[in-house]
CSV table of C-alpha atoms in Angstrom, one decimal:
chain,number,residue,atom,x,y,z
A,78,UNK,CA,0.0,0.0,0.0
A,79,UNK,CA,0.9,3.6,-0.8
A,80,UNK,CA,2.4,5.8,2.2
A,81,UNK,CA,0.2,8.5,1.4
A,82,UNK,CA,-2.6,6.0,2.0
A,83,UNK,CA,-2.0,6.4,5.2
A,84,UNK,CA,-2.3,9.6,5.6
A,85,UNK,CA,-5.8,9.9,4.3
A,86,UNK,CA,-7.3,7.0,6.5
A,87,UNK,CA,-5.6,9.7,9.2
A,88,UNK,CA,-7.6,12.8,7.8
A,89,UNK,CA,-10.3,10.7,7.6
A,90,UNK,CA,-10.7,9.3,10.7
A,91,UNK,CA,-9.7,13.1,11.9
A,92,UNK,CA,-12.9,14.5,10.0
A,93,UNK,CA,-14.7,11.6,11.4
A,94,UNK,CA,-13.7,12.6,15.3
A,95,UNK,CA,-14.9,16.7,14.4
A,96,UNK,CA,-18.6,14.9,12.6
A,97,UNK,CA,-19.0,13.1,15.9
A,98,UNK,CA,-17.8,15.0,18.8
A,99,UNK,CA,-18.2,18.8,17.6
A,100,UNK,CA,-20.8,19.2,14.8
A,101,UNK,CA,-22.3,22.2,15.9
A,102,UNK,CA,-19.4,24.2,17.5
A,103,UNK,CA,-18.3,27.0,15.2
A,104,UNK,CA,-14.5,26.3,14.3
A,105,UNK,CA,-12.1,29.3,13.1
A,106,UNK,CA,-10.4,28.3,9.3
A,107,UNK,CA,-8.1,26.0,9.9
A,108,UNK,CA,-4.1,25.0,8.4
A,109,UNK,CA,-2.1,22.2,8.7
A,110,UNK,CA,1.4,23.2,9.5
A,111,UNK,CA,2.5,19.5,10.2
A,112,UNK,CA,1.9,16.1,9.1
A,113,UNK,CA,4.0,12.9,9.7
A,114,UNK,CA,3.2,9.3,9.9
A,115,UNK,CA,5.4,6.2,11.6
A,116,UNK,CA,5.0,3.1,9.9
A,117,UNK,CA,4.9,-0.4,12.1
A,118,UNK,CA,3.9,-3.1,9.9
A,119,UNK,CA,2.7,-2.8,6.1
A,120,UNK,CA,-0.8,-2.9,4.8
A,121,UNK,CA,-2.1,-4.9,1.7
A,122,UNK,CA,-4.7,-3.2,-0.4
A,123,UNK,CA,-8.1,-4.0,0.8
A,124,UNK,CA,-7.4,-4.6,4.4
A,125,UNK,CA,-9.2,-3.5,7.2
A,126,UNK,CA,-7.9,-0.5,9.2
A,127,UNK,CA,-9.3,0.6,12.5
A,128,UNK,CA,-8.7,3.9,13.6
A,129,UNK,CA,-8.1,6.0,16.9
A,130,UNK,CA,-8.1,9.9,17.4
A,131,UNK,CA,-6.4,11.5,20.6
A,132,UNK,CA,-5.7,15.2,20.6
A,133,UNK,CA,-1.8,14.9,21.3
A,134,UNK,CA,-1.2,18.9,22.4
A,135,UNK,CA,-2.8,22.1,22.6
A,136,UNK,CA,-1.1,25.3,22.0
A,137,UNK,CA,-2.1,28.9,21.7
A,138,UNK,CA,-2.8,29.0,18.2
A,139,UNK,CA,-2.7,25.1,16.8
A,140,UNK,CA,-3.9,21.9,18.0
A,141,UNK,CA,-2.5,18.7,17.9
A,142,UNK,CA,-3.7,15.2,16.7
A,143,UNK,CA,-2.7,11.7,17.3
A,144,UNK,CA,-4.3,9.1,14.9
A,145,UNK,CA,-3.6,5.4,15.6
A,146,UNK,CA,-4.5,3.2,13.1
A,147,UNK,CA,-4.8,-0.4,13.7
A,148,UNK,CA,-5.0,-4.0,11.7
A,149,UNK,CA,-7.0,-6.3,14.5
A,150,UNK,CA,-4.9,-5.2,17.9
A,151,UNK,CA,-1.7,-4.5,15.6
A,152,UNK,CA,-0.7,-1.0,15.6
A,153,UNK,CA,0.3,-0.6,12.0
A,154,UNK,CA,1.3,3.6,12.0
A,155,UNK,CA,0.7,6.5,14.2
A,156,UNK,CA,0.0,9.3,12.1
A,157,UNK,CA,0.5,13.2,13.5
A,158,UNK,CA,-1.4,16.0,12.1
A,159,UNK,CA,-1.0,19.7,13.6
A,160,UNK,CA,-3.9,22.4,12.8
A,161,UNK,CA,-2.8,25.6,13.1
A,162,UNK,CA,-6.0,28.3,13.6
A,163,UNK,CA,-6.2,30.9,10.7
A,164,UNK,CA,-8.1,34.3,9.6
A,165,UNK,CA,-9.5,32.9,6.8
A,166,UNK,CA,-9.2,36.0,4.9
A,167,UNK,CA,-5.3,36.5,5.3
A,168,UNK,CA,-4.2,33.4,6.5
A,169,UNK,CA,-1.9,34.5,9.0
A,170,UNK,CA,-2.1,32.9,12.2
A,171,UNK,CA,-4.7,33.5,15.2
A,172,UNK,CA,-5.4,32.6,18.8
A,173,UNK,CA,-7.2,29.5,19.5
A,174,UNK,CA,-11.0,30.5,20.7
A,175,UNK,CA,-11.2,29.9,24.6
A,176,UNK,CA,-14.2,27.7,24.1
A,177,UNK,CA,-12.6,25.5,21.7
A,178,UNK,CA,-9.3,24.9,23.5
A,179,UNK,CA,-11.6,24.3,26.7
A,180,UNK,CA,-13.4,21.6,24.8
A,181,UNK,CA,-10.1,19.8,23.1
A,182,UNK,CA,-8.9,19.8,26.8
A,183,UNK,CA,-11.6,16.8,27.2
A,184,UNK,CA,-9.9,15.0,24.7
A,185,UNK,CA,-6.2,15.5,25.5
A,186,UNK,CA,-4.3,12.5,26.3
């Protein structure tokens, strides 16, 4: 399987966590300045992934995301993906809203 294949089960599974936990909260535009993934074992095309979504770290003006995907109880990659909060107009960078790092402090791990 691709590398980058990876990386979109982790966006995935990361627009999966926002549908479920936060679908009504009003989010500012978002970046991502980061995304990395560590490979453990390989995947063959047409496997079964399951997925896991931790928010990893919390900063003034990004947030962090942990994404564990998993074959059965293998851990086959960790992916990391780092949001940073934008004005959607200039795209420079902004302040986290208060409300919104007060709710991804549930979910920090």
């Amino acid at each position: 399987m691709h590398s980058f294949a990876y990386i979109s089960y982790a966006e995935e599974a990361l627009a999966d966590f926002w549908a479920a936990h936060a679908p009504d909260m009003p989010l500012p535009a978002f970046g991502v300045s980061r995304v990395g993934c560590q490979l453990h074992r390989a995947l063959q095309v047409g496997e079964t992934v399951t997925t896991a979504v931790r928010v990893s770290k919390i900063g003034g003006k990004t947030a962090g995301f942990s994404i564990l995907m998993e074959r059965g109880t293998e851990l086959v990659a960790e992916a990391e993906i780092v949001w940073a909060a934008c004005n959607p107009d200039t795209g420079e960078p902004i302040p986290l809203p208060e409300d919104l790092r007060d709710w991804l402090y549930k979910y920090l791990e």
